[in-house]
Each structure stands twice: as structure tokens, then as C-alpha cells.
Tab-separated table of C-alpha atoms in Angstrom:
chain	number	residue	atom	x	y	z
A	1	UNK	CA	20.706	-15.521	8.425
A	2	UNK	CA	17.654	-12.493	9.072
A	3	UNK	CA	18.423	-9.620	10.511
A	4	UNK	CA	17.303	-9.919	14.192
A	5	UNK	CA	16.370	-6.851	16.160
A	6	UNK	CA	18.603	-6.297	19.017
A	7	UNK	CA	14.909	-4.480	21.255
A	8	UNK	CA	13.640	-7.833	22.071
A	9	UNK	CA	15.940	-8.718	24.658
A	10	UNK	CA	14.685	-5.173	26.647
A	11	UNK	CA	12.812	-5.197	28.748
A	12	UNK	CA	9.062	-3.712	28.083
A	13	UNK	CA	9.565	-0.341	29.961
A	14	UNK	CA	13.101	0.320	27.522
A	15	UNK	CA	10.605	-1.053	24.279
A	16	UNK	CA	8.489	1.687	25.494
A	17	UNK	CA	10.587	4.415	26.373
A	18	UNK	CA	12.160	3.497	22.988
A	19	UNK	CA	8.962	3.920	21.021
A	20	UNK	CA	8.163	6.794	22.951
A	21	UNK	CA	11.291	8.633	22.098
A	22	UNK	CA	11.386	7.514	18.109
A	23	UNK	CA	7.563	8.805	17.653
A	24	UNK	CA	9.088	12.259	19.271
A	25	UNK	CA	12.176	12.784	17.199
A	26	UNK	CA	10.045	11.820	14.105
A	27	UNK	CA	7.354	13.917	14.519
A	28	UNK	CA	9.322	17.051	15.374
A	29	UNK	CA	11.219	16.469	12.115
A	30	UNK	CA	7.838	16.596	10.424
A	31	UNK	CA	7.226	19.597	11.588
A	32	UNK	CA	10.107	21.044	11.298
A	33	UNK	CA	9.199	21.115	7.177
A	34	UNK	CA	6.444	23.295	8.313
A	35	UNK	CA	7.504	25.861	10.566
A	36	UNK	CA	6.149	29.051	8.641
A	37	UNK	CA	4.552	28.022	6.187
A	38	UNK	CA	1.684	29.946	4.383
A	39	UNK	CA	-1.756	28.508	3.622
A	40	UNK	CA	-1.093	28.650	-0.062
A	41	UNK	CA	2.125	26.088	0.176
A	42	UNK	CA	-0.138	24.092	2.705
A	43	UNK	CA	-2.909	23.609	0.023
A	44	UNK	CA	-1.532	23.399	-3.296
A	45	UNK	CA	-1.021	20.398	-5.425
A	46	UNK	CA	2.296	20.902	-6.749
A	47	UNK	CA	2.009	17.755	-9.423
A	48	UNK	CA	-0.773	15.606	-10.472
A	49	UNK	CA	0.817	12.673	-8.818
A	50	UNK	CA	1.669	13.716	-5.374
A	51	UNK	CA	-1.262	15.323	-2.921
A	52	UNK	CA	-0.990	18.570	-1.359
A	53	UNK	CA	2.034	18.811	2.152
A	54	UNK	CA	-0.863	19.587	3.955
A	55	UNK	CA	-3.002	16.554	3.297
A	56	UNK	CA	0.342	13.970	4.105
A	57	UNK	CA	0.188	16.145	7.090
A	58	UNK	CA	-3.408	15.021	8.109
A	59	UNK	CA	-2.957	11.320	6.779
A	60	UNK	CA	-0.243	11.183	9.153
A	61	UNK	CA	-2.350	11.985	12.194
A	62	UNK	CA	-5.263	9.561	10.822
A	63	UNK	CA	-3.348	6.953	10.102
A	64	UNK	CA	-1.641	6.850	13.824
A	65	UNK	CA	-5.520	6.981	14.941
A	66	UNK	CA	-6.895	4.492	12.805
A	67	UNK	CA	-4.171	1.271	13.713
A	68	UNK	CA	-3.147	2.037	17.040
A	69	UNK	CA	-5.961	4.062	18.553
A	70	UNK	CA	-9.200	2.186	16.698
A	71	UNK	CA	-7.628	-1.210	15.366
A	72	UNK	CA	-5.665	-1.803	18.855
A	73	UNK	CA	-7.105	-0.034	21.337
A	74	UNK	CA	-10.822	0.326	20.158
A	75	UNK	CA	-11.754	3.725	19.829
A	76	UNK	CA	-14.053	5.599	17.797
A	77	UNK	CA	-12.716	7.538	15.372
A	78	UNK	CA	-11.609	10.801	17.407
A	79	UNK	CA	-12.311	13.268	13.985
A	80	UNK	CA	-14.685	11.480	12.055
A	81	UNK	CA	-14.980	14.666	9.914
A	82	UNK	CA	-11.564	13.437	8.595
A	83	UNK	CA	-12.398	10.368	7.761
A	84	UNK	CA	-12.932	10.448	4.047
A	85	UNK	CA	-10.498	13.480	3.503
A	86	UNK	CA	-7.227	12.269	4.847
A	87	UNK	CA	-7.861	8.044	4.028
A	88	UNK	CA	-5.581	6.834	1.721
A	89	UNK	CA	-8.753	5.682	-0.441
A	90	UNK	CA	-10.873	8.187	0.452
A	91	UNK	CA	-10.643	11.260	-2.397
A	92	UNK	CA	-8.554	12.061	-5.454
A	93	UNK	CA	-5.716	13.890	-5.470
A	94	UNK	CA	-6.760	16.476	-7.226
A	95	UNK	CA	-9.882	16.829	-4.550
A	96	UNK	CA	-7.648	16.841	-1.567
A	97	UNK	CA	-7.014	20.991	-2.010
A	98	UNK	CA	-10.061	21.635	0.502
A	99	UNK	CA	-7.806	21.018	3.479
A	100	UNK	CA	-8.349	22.342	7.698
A	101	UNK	CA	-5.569	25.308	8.196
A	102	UNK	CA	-2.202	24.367	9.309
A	103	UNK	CA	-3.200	25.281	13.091
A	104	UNK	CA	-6.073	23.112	12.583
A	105	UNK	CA	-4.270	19.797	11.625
A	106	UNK	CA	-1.510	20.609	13.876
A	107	UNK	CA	-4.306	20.561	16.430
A	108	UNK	CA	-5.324	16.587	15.429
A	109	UNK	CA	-2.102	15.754	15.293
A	110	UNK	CA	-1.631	16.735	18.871
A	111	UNK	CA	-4.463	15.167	20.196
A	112	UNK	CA	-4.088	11.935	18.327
A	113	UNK	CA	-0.242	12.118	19.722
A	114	UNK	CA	-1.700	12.701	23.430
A	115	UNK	CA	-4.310	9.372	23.381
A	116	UNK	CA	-0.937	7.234	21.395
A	117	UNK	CA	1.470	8.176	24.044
A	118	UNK	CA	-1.493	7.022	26.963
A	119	UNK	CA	-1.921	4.231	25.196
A	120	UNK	CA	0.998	3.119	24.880
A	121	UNK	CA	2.087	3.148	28.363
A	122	UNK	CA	-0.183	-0.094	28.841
A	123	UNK	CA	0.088	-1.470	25.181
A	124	UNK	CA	0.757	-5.235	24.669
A	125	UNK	CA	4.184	-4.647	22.714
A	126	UNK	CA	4.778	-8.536	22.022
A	127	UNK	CA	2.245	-8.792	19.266
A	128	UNK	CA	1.786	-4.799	18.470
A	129	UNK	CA	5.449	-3.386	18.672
A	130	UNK	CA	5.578	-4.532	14.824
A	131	UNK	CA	2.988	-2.205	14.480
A	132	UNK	CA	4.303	0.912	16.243
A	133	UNK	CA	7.290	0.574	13.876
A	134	UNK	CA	5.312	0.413	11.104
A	135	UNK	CA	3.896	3.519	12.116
A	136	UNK	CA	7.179	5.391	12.025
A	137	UNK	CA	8.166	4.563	9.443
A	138	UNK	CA	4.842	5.307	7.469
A	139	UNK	CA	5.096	8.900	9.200
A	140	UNK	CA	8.890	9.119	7.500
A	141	UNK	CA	8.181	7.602	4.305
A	142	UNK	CA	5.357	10.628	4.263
A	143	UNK	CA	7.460	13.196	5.278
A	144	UNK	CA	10.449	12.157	2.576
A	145	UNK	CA	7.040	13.132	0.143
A	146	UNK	CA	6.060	16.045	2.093
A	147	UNK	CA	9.916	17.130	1.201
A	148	UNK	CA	9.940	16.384	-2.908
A	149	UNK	CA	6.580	18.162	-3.248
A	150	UNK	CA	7.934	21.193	-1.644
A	151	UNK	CA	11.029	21.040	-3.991
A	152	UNK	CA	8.551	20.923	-6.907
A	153	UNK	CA	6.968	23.844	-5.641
A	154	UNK	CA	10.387	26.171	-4.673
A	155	UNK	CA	9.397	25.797	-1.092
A	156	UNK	CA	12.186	23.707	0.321
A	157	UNK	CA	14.588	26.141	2.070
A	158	UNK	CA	18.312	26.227	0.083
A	159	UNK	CA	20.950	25.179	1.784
A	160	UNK	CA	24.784	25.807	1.288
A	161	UNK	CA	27.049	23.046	0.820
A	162	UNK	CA	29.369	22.776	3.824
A	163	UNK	CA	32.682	21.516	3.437
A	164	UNK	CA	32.732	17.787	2.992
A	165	UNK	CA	35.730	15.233	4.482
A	166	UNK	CA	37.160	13.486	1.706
A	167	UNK	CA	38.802	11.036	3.413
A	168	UNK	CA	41.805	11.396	1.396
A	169	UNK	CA	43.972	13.797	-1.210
A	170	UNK	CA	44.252	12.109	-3.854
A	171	UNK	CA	41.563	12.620	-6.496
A	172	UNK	CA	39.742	9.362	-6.329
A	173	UNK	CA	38.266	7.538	-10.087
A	174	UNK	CA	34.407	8.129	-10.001
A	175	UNK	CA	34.272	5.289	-12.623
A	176	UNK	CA	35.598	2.372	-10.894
A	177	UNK	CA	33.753	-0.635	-10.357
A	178	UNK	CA	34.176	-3.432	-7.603
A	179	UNK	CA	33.937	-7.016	-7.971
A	180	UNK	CA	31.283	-9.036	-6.558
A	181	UNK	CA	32.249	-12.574	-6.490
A	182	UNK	CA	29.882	-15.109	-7.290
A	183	UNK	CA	28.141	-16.892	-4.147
A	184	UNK	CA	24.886	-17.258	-2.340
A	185	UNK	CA	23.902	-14.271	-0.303
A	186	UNK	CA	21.372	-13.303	2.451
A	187	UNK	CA	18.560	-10.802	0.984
A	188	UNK	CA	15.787	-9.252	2.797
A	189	UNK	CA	15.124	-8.503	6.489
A	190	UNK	CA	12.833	-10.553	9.318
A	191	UNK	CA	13.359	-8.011	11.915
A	192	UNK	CA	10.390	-6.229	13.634
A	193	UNK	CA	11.553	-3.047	12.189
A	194	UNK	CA	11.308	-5.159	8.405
A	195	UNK	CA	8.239	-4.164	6.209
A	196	UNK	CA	6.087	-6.652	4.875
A	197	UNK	CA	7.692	-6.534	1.099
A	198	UNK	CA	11.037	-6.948	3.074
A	199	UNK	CA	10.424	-10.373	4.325
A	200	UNK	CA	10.949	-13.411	4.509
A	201	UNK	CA	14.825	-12.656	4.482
A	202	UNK	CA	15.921	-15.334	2.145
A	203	UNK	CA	19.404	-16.891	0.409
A	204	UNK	CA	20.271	-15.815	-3.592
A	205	UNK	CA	22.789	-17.062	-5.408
A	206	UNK	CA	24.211	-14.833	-7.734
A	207	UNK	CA	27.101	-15.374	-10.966
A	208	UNK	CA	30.321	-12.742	-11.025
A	209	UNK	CA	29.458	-9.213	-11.337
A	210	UNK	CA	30.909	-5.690	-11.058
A	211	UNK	CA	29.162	-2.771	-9.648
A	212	UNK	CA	29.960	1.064	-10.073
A	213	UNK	CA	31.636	1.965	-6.606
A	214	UNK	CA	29.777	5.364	-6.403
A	215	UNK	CA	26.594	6.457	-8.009
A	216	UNK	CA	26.524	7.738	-11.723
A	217	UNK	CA	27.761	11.381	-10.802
A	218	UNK	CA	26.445	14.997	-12.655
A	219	UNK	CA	29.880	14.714	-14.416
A	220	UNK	CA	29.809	11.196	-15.897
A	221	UNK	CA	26.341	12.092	-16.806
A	222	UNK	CA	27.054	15.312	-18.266
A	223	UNK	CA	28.900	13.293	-21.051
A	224	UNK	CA	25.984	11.320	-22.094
A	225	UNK	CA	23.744	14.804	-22.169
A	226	UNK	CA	26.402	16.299	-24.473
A	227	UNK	CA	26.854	13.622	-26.497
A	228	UNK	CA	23.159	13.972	-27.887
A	229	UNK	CA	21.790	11.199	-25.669
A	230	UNK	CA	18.237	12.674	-25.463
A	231	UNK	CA	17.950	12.523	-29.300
A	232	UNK	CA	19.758	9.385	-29.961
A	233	UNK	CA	17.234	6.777	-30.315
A	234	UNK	CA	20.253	3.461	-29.912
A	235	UNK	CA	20.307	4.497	-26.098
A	236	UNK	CA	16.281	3.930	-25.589
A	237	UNK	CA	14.126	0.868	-24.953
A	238	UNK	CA	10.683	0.951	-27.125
A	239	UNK	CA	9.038	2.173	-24.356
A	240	UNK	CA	11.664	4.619	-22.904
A	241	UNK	CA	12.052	6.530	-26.339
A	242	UNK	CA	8.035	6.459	-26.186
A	243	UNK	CA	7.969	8.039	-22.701
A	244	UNK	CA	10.737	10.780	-23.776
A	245	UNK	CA	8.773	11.686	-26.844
A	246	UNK	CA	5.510	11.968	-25.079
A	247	UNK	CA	7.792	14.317	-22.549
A	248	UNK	CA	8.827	16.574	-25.538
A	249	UNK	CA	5.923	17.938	-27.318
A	250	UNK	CA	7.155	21.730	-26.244
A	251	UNK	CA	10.140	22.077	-25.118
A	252	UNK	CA	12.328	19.047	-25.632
A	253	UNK	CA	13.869	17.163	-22.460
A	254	UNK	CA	17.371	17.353	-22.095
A	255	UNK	CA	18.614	16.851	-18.633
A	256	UNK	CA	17.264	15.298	-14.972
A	257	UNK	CA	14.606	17.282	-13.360
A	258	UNK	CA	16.991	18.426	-10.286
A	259	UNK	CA	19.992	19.286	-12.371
A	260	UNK	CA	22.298	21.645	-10.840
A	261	UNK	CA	24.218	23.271	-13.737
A	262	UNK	CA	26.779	24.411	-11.339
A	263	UNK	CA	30.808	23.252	-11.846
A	264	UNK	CA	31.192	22.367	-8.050
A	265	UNK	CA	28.725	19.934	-8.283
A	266	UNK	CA	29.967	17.449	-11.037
A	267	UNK	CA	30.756	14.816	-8.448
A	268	UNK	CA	27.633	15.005	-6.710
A	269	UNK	CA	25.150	12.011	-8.163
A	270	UNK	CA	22.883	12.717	-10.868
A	271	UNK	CA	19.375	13.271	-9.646
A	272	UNK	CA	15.819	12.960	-10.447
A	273	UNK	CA	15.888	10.749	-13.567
A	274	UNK	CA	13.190	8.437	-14.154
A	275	UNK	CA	14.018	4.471	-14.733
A	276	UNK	CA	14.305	5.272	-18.688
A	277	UNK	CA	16.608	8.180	-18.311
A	278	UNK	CA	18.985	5.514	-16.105
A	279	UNK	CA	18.226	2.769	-18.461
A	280	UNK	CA	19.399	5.298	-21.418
A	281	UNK	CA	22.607	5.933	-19.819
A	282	UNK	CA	23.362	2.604	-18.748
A	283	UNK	CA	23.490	1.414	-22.960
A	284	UNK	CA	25.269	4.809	-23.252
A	285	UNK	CA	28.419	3.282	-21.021
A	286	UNK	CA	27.719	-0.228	-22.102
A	287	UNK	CA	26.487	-1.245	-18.921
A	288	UNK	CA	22.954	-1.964	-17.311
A	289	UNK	CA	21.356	-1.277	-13.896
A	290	UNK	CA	21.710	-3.821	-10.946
A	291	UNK	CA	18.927	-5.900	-10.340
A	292	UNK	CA	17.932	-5.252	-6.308
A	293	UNK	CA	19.869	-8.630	-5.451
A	294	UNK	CA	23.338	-7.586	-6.529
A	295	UNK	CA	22.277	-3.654	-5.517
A	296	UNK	CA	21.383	-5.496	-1.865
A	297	UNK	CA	24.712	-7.977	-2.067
A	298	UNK	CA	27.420	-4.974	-2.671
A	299	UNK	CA	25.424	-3.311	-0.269
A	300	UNK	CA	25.602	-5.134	3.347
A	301	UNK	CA	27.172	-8.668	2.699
A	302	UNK	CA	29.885	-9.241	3.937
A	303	UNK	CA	31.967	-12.463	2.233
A	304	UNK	CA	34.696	-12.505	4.982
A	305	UNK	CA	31.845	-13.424	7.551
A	306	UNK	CA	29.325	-14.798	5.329
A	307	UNK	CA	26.876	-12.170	6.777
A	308	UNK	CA	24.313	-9.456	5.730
A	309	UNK	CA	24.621	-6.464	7.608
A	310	UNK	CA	21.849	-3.973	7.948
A	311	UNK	CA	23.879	-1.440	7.054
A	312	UNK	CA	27.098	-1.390	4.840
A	313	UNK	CA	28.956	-0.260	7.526
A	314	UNK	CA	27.499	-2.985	9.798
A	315	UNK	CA	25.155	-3.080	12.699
A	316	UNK	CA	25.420	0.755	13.882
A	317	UNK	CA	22.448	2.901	13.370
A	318	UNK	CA	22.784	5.725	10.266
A	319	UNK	CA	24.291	9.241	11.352
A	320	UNK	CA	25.764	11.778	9.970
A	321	UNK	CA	29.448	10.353	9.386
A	322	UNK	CA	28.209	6.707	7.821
A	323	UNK	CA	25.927	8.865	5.284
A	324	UNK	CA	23.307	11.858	3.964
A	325	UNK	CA	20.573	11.473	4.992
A	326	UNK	CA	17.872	12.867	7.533
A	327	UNK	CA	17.932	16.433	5.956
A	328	UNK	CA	21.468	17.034	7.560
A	329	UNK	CA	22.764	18.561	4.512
A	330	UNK	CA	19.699	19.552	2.710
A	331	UNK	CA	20.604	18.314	-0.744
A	332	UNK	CA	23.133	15.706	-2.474
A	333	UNK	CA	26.579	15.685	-1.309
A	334	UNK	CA	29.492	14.383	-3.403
A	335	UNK	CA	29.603	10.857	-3.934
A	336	UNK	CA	32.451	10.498	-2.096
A	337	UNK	CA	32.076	12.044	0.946
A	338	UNK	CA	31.405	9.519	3.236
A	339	UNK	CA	34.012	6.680	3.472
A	340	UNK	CA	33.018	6.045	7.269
A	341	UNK	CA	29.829	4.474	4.876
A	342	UNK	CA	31.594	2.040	2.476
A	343	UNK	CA	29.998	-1.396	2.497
A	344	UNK	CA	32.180	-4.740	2.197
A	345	UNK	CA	32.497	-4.999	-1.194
A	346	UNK	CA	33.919	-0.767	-0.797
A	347	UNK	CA	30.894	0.603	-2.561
A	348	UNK	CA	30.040	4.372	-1.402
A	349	UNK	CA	26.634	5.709	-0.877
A	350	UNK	CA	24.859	2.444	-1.061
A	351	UNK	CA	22.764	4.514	1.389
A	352	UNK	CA	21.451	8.154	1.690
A	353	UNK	CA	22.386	10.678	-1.191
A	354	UNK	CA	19.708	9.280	-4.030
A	355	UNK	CA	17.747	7.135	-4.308
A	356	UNK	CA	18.789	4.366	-6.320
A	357	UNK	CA	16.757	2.422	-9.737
A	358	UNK	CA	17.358	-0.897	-10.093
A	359	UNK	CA	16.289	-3.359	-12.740
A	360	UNK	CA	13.741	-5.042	-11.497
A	361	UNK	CA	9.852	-5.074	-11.300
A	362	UNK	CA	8.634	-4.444	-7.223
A	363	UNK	CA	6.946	-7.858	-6.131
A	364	UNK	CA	6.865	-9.933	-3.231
A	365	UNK	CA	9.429	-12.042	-2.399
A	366	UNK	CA	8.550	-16.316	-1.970
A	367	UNK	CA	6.490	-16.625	1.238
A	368	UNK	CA	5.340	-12.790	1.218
A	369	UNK	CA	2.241	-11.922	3.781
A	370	UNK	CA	0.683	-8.677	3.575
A	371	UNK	CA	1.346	-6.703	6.627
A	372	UNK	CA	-0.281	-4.531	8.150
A	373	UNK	CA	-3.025	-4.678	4.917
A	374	UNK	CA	-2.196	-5.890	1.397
A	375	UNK	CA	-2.888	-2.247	0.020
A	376	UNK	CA	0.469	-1.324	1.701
A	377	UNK	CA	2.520	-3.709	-0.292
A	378	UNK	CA	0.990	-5.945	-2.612
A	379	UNK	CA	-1.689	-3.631	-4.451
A	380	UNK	CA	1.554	-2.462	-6.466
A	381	UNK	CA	2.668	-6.030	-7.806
A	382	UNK	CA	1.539	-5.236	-10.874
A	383	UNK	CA	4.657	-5.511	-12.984
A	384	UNK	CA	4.327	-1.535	-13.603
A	385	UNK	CA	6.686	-0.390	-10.536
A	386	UNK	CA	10.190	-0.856	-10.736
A	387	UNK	CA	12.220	-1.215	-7.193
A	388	UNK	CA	14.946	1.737	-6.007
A	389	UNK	CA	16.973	1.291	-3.144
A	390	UNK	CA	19.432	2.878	-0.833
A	391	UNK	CA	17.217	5.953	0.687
A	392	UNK	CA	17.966	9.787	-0.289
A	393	UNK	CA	19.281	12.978	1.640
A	394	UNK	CA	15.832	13.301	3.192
A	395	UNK	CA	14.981	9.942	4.180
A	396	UNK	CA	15.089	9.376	7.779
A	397	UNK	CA	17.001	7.291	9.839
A	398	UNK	CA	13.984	4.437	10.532
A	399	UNK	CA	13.693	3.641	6.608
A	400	UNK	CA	17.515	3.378	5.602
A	401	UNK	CA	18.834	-0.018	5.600
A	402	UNK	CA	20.093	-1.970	3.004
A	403	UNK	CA	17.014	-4.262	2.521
A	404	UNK	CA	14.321	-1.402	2.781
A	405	UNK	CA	12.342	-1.092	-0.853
A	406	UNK	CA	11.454	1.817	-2.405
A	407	UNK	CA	8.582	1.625	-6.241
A	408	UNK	CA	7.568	3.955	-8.804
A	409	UNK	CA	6.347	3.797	-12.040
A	410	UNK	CA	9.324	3.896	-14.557
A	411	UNK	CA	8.119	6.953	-15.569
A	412	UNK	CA	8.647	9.427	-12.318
A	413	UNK	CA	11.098	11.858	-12.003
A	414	UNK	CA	10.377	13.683	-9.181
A	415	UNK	CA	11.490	11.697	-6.509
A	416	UNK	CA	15.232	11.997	-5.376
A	417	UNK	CA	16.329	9.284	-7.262
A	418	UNK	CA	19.964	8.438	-9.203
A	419	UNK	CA	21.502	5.298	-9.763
A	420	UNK	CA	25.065	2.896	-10.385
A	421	UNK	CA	25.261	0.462	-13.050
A	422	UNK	CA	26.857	-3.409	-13.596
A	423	UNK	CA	28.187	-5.725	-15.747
A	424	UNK	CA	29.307	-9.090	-15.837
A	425	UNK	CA	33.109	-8.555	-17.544
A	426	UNK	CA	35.209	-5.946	-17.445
């Protein structure tokens, strides 16, 4: 069955006060990234793929204007001197440097903020609250790229690695796998919260499988680096060992972008490899990524109920004892750290930690409608952006649930991204 939204039986001064309170805690987390920060961090493009933290700033602010402010209410545009700069379509990335000072943007932000919150106090939330959800979560999704780009540039604060619960003494196997029995399943999400490439929530049926309980850790991953697996051509598709050559005309690649060469962390879950790097290993171990269904299936259904959950937990909302995420720790934690978070099938970290590849191509699912313009979704069915899933440390609380989906090209390496593998026998 979909994933119903437990807000529709309030009444329409709790939706509001609810919406009211969500845009808040969002937005001060945005800033939060910022809090003294110097003009030349603000500016710079840290990576040819990802605009400057000062322009997601901006887009954040124009983007609340242009739906809720012009497209619901009917206003003119409020800054039209940002109109080309901070559109999605409106400049480059490389010509989005020229940015207004932080104080500047902070400024539209403010005021956008100010005419939102009055508008929403006599908004029409039956056919717009879809909207205002959308628009958290576009302000998250932004800010989850606002926090990689400052990584990429040394900017992200360091943070120490507090003690983590382990839930018990003994010394648990990092390498077992849990068995997914074969059956139909619920994927995808109709609730208002749902994005457009979530929906229509609809039944699978999948064959026997087993899935890695935790994510391939720096340890297990380790062994494939040692073993030569950079320079072993068996391990590589055609087009992964044509993507690591083209990586290696100086200085060879030989490990994830984000890899902490520390002892302590070897049960923490490898990060930033691109979908060949995680294809690679998978041969390595004789194994091969998840397609999302049997990702999404270990990950919130529930075969004693014959249920999806939104979570793997079940129907409570993320926090800080179910997961990592929401910046609460500040980088990965160990894999095993959160048994509070097991799903059903006992799978850890099916959300929060990494990011997660799976093996399939992002499209839409049977039924798909653009929403709230097709450039959000279906501009990137284009068979060259593979699907991740699960959310990382950074992602925030309104974009982690087991049917959200994340897409990059195969190629990208930069976002907080890991994975777990499967196989059919064991």
C-alpha cells in the first residue's frame, strides 16, 4: 500500500504551524554552513561540476520566490536583478563566480522568507501543501551540495569522532549478508512529502536474494586497494576501466576521493567512489550492486506485516539514535553504530552514513507525472544517471526515507556516496 502522510488529518492551522516551523529549522541549518565565512569560500567554484556555496545560497531564496511567491501567490519578481544569475537555467557554472556578498544574499533570503511566511498564513494548503514540501526539500537537497563543495574546498569544519554505542561487545562480522526472500513488495512513496520520481508507489516482485547487512566498510575495501584492484583490468567494465584511465594521466588513482587513511576508521563505510569504483569492487568479492528494488525491499519492508515502512525502523521520523544524518556527527560513523536503525530484513545504515549506488539507470517509474516541472525529474532520464539511495551524514531529515532517489553520472565522486552489494546464492 503508499505511504500516506499522517498531516492530512490536521487541521489547517497545525499544516501551517507545521510548515512554518520545518521552513525555520531548515533554513537555520543552511546557515549554519555559513556562519563566518569569507568572500573567497562564498565565490569560488571548487569543481567544474558543482556551482559556487554562494550561488546555491541565492537559488535557494529565488526558487522559494519564484513557486510560492510568483507561481501561487502572483507577485512580481521581488529581485529581478537575480533573475538570470541564480535560475537554474540561467548561466554556466563556470559564470556563476560574479555573485552579491554574503550580507547581500542573506538580505534576499530574508525578505523572500518575510513575504513566504505572510503568505502562508492565508495559503490554500489542499492543493499547494505538496508544494511547500517540495520546497524544503529542494532547500535541503541544496544545502547537502552546499556541504560536498565545501569539503572539496577544505572549508567544512573537522569534527572529532565521539564515542559511538555499539549496541553490543561482541565484535560483530562486517561481511554478513541477510536473506531477502522472494515475494512481491511495495516500492515508491504517494505521500505529499513523495517527489515526483518517487511516485506512483507501486508492487515488485522480486526472486531470492542476499544483501550485505552493512555498507562495504574502509576495511573490506582496503583489501581490494591492496590487492592491485586499480590496475587489474578483470575487475572493470569497458567503460569503467575507460573512465579510470582517463582519471590517471598524472598521478594514477588508487583509492576513493574521501579516504581516511586512519586505523580507527576501517569500519566506517568507504566513501566517495564513483559507480565504477563500486562496480570494480563488487567483481572483486564476486558480487554485484543491488538494483534500487531489492536496495528499497531490505530497506523498509517488512514481510511479517506485508508492509513498506518509510523508514527501516518504521513510521518514526529520523534522529539521531535511528541514524547519521543531519550533520550531527559531521562525517561517517562506523557502520555499525546505529542498531536503533536496522530495517526488517536487519540491514544497518540503509539510511544516513553514505550515500548508496545501486545498479540501475534513474527513470521514471510506470505512471510517472512531472511535478512541480519535468526539468526537476525527468530531464535526467537519459540512461546516463545511475540511482543511489539511503541519504548521507549531511542529508537532512525531510529527504531521508527509504523511497527518496538520489542520480549522478557514473562517473562522480564527489558526492558522499558508498555502497553494499548482492547476490543471488550464497
Amino acid at each position: 500500500m503508499p505511504v500516506k502522510s499522517i498531516y492530512t488529518n490536521l487541521s489547517l492551522a497545525q499544516r501551517r504551524e507545521i510548515l512554518a516551523q520545518r521552513l525555520h529549522q531548515c533554513r537555520a541549518a543552511t546557515l549554519e554552513l555559513f556562519a563566518g565565512m569569507d568572500s573567497v569560500t562564498f565565490c569560488a567554484q571548487a569543481h567544474p561540476d558543482f556551482s559556487p556555496v554562494g550561488w546555491h545560497l541565492g537559488h535557494i531564496a529565488y526558487t522559494e520566490a519564484k513557486w510560492l511567491l510568483e507561481r501561487c501567490r502572483g507577485d512580481r519578481p521581488l529581485f529581478p536583478q537575480y533573475q538570470q544569475l541564480f535560475a537554474a537555467d540561467g548561466l554556466p557554472k563556470h559564470a556563476r563566480v560574479q555573485l552579491p556578498t554574503l550580507t547581500e544574499t542573506h538580505d534576499y533570503l530574508e525578505v523572500v522568507r518575510s513575504e513566504v511566511l505572510a503568505y502562508l498564513e492565508t495559503a490554500s494548503l489542499d492543493p499547494e501543501e505538496r508544494l511547500w514540501r517540495w520546497i524544503i526539500q529542494h532547500e535541503s537537497q541544496h544545502s547537502e551540495t552546499i556541504t560536498l563543495v565545501l569539503l572539496l574546498q577544505g572549508k567544512y569544519p573537522s569534527h572529532p569522532l565521539p564515542e559511538m554505542p555499539r549496541g553490543s561487545n561482541q565484535i560483530p562480522d562486517l561481511a554478513e549478508m541477510r536473506q531477502i526472500p522472494a515475494g512481491y513488495f511495495d516500492q515508491g512513496n504517494d505521500s505529499l512529502d513523495a517527489l515526483d520520481n518517487e511516485s506512483p508507489a507501486h508492487s515488485v516482485y522480486l526472486e531470492t536474494y542476499w544483501i550485505d547487512r552493512y555498507p562495504v566498510t574502509c576495511g573490506q575495501y582496503r583489501v581490494f586497494m591492496e590487492s592491485g584492484g586499480y590496475r587489474d583490468r578483470r575487475w572493470w567494465s569497458e567503460a569503467g576501466w575507460q573512465w579510470l584511465q582517463s582519471q590517471s594521466t598524472e598521478i594514477p588513482l588508487t583509492q576513493p576521493l574521501y579516504w581516511l587513511d586512519i586505523p580507527t576508521r576501517e569500519d566506517h563505510p568507504v566513501c566517495g567512489v564513483s559507480w565504477y569504483e563500486a562496480e570494480a569492487y563488487a567483481n572483486f568479492v564476486g558480487k554485484r550492486l543491488p538494483t534500487e528494488a531489492e536496495w528499497e525491499k531490505a530497506a523498509c519492508w517488512d514481510s511479517s506485516t506485508l508492509q513498506s515502512h518509510p523508514y527501516p525502523w518504521g513510521a518514526a521520523e529520523p534522529d539521531a539514535h535511528r541514524c547519521n544524518h543531519n550533520h550531527a556527527v559531521g562525517q561517517t560513523t562506523p557502520v555499525q553504530a546505529y542498531p536503533e536503525g536496522q530495517s526488517p530484513s536487519g540491514c544497518y545504515d540503509m539510511l544516513g552514513n553514505v550515500w548508496e549506488w545501486t545498479a540501475d539507470w534513474f527513470d521514471g517509474y510506470e505512471g510517472f507525472t512531472s511535478y512541480p516541472y519535468r526539468g526537476y525529474s525527468q530531464a535526467y532520464f537519459d540512461q546516463q544517471h545511475r540511482v543511489l539511495k539511503g541519504g548521507s551524514w549531511a542529508t537532512r531529515p525531510g529527504s531521508l526515507r527509504g523511497a527518496f532517489r538520489n542520480w549522478y553520472h557514473p562517473v562522480v565522486r564527489q558526492i558522499l556516496a558508498g555502497f553494499r552489494c548482492v547476490r543471488h546464492l550464497v
